Short mmCIF file of C-alpha atoms in Angstrom, two decimals:
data_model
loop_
_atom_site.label_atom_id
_atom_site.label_comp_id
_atom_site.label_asym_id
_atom_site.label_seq_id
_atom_site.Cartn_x
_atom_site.Cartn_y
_atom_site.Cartn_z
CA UNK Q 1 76.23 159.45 -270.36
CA UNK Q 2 77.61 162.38 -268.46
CA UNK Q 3 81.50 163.24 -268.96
CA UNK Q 4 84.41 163.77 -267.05
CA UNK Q 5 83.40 166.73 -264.38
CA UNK Q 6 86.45 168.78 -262.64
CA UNK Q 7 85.78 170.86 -259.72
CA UNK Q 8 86.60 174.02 -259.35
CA UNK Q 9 86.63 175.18 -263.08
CA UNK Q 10 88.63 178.65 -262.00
CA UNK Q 11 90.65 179.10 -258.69
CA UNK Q 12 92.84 181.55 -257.43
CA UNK Q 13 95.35 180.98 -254.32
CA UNK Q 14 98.21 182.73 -253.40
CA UNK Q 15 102.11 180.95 -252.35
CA UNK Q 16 102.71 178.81 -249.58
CA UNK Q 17 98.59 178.08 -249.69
CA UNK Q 18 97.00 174.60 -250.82
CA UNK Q 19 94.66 173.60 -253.25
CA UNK Q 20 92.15 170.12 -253.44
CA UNK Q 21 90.83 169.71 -256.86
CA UNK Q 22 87.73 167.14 -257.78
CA UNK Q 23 87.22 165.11 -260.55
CA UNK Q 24 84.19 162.35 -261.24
CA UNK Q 25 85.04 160.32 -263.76
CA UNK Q 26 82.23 158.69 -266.44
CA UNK Q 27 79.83 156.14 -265.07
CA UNK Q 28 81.88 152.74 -265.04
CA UNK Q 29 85.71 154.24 -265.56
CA UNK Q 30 87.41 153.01 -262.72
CA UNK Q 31 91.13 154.79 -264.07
CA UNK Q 32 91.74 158.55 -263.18
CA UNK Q 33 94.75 160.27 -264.40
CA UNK Q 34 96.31 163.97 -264.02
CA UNK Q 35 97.61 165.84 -266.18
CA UNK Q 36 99.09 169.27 -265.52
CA UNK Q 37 98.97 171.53 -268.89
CA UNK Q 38 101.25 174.72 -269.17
CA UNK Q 39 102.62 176.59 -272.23
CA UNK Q 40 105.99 176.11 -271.21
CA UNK Q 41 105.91 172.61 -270.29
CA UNK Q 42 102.52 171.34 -272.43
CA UNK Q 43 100.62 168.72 -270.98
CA UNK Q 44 102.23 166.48 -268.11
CA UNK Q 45 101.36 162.99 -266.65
CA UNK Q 46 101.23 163.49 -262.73
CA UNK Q 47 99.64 160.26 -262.00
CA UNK Q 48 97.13 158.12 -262.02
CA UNK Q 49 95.02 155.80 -259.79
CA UNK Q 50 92.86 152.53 -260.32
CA UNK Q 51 90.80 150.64 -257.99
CA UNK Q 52 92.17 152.80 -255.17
CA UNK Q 53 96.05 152.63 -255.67
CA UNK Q 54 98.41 154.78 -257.68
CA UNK Q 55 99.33 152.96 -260.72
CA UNK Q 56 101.67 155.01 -262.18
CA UNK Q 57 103.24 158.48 -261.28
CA UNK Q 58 105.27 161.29 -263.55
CA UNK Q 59 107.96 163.44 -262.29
CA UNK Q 60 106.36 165.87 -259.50
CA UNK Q 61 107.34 166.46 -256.40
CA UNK Q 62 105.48 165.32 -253.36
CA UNK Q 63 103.77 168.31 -253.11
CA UNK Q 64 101.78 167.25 -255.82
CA UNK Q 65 99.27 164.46 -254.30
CA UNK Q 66 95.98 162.80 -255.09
CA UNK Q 67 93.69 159.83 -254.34
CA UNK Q 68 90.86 157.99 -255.32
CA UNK Q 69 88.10 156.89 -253.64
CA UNK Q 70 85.75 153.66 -253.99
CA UNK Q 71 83.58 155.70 -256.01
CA UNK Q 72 86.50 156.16 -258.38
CA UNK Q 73 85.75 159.95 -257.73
CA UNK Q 74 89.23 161.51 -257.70
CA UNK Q 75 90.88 164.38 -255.54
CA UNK Q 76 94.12 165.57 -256.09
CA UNK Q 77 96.14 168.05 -253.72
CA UNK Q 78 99.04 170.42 -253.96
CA UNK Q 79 100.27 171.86 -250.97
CA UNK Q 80 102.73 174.64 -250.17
CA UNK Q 81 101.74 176.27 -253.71
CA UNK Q 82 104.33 178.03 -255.72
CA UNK Q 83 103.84 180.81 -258.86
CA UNK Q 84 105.06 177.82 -261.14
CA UNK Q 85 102.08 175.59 -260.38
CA UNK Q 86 99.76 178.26 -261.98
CA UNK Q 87 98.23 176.04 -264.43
CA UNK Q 88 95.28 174.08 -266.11
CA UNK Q 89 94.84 170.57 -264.29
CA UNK Q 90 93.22 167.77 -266.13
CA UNK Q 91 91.68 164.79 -265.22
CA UNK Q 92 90.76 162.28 -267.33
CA UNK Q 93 89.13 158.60 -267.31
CA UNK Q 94 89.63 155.25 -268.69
CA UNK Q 95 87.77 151.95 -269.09
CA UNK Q 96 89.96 149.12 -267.88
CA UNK Q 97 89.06 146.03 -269.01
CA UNK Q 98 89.98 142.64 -268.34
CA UNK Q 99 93.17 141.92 -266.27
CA UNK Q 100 93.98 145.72 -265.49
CA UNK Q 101 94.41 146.58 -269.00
CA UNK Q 102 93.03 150.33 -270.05
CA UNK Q 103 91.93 151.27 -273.32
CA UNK Q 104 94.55 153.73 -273.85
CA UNK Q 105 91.95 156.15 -274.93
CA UNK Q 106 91.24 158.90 -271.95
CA UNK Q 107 88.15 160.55 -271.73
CA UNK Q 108 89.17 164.28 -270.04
CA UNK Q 109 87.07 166.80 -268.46
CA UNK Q 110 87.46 170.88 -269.04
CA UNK Q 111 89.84 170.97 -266.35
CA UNK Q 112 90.65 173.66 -263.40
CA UNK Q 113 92.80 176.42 -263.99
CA UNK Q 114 94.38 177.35 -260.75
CA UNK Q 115 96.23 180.81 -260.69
CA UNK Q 116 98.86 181.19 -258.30
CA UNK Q 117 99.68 185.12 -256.49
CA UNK L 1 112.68 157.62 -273.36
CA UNK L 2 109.91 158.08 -275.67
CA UNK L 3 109.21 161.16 -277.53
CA UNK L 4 106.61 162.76 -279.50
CA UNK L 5 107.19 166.09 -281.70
CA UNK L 6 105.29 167.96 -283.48
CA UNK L 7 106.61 170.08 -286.27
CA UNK L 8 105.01 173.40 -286.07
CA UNK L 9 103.36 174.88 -283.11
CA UNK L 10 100.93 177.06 -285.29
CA UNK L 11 99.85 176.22 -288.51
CA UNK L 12 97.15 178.36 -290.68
CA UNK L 13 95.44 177.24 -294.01
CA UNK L 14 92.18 178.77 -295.84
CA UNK L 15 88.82 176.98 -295.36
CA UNK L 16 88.85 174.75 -297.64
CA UNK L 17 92.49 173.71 -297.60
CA UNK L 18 93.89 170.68 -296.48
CA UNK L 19 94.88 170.27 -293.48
CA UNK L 20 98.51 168.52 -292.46
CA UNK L 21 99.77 167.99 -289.07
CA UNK L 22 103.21 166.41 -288.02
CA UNK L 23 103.90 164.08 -285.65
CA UNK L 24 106.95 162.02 -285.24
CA UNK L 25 107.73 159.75 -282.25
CA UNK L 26 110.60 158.30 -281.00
CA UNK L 27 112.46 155.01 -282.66
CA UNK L 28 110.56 152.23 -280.42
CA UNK L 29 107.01 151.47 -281.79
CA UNK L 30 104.49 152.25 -279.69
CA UNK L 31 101.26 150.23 -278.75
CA UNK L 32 99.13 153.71 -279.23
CA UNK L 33 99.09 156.14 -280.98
CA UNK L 34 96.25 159.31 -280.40
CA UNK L 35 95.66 162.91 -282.43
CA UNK L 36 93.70 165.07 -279.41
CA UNK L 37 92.03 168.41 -280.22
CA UNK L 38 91.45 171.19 -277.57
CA UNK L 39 88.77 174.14 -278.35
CA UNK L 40 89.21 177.52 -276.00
CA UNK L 41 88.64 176.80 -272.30
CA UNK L 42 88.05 173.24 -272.62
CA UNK L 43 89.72 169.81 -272.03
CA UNK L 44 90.79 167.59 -274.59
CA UNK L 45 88.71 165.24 -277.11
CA UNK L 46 89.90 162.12 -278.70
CA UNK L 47 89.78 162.57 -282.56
CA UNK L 48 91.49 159.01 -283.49
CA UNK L 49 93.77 156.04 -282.33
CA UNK L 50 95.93 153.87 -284.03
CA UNK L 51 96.34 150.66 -282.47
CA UNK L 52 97.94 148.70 -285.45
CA UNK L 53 95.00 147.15 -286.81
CA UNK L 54 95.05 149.18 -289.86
CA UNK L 55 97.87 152.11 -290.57
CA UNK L 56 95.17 154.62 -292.28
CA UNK L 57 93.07 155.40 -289.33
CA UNK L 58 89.60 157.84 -289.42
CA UNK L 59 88.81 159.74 -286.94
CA UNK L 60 86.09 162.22 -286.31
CA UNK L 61 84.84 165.37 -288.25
CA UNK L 62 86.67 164.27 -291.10
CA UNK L 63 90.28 163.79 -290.13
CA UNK L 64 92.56 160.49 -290.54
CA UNK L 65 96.11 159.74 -289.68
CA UNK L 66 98.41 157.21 -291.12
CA UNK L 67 101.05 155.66 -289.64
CA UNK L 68 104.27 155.03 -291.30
CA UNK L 69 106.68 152.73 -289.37
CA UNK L 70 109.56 153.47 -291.99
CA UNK L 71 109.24 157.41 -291.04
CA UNK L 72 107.98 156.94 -287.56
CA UNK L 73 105.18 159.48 -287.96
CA UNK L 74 101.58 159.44 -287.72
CA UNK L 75 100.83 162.71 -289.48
CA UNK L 76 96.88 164.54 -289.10
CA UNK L 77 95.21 165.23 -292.13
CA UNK L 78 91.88 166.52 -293.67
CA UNK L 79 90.42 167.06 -296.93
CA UNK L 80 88.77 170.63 -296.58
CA UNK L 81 89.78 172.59 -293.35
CA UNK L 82 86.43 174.07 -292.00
CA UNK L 83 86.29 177.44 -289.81
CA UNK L 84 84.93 174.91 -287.12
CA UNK L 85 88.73 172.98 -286.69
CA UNK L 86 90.54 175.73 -285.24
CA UNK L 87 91.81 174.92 -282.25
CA UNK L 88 94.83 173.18 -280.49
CA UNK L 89 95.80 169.67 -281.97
CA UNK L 90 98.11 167.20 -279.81
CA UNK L 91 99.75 163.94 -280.89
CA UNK L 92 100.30 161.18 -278.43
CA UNK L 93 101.98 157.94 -277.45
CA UNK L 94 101.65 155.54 -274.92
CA UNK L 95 104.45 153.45 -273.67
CA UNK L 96 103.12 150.16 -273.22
CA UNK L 97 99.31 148.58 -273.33
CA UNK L 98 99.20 148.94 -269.57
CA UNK L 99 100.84 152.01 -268.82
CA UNK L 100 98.01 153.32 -266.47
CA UNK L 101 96.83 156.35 -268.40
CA UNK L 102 100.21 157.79 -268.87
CA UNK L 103 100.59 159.37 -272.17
CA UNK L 104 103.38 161.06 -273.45
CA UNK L 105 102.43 164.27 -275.43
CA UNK L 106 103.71 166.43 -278.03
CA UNK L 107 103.76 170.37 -277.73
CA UNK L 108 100.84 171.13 -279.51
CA UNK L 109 99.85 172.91 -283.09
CA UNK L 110 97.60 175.28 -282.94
CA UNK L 111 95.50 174.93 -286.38
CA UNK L 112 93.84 178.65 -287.57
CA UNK L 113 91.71 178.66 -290.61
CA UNK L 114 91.24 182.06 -292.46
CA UNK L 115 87.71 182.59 -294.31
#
């Protein structure tokens, strides 16, 4: 079974651009989430999204953006990029089973390291 | 809020050695509990989860955690560290069984094994 795949792996941009990163989750994980990983600030929850619809959401601004389609394929989006959002960007995915309830185990892919001039 | 730290952000034993990582989470018990591993360049790979159906959990390539209410930890530990577990080790916590893959995260302890 293939894994979580992130596209791009590397990507450089400079400030004030904006960035759309990919992610496919595993065959039959209908849960994406985001995390944003920096050494200052380790790994961060930016959100996540099931059947469609943002579930749940961490403290970003609204710069920070994403969506899933029916596919469960995942995009997310930061626009107006600043030097601080030079970072790795996980995705990861989740079986939910019965009722809406995940796992709690994510699955995450090698993520994209966006670099910000 | 719930909180997850780990004590040490690099440890280093000998092959061989065992291996002991720290993680303590905040006072409210939570539903999950996770040990992740990162290797260079990639993303990160479940090595165990406790979900309180037993309190000594094993994971893979030879690790286990145990959780300990009374102490609120779930400390990492193996046997015999092998060249092969260096890498970047992160203890998590999720709030509630349906939290929608939010998972709080400690900083990280980066694991080196000398030959």
């Amino acid at each position: 079974k293939a894994g979580v795949t992130q596209t791009p792996r590397y990507l450089i941009k400079t400030r004030g651009q904006q960035v759309t990163l990919s992610c496919s989750p595993i065959s039959g994980h209908r849960s994406v989430s985001w995390y944003q990983q920096t050494p200052g600030q380790g790994l961060q929850f930016l959100f996540e999204y099931f059947s469609e619809t943002q579930r749940n959401k961490g403290n970003f601004p609204g710069r920070f953006s994403g969506r899933q389609f029916s596919n469960s394929r995942s995009e997310m989006n930061v626009s107006t990029l600043e030097l601080g959002d030079s970072a790795l960007y996980l995705c990861a995915s989740s079986l939910v089973i019965a009722g809406g309830e995940d796992t709690g185990e994510l699955f995450f892919g090698e993520g994209s390291r966006l670099t910000v001039l | 809020a719930q909180s997850v730290t780990q004590l040490g952000s690099h440890v280093s034993v000998s092959e061989g050695a065992l291996v002991l990582l720290r993680c303590n989470y905040s006072s409210s018990v939570p539903p999950y509990l996770f040990w992740y591993v990162q290797y260079p360049n990639q993303g990160l790979q479940l090595l165990l989860k406790y979900t309180s159906a037993a309190t000594l959990v094993k994971g893979i390539n030879g690790f286990e955690a145990e959780f300990k209410k009374s102490e609120t930890s779930f400390h990492l530990t193996k046997p015999s560290a092998h060249m092969s577990d260096a890498a970047e080790y992160f203890c998590a916590v999720s709030l509630t069984y349906n939290q929608g893959g939010k998972l709080i995260f400690g900083q990280g302890t980066e694991l080196s094994v000398k030959p």
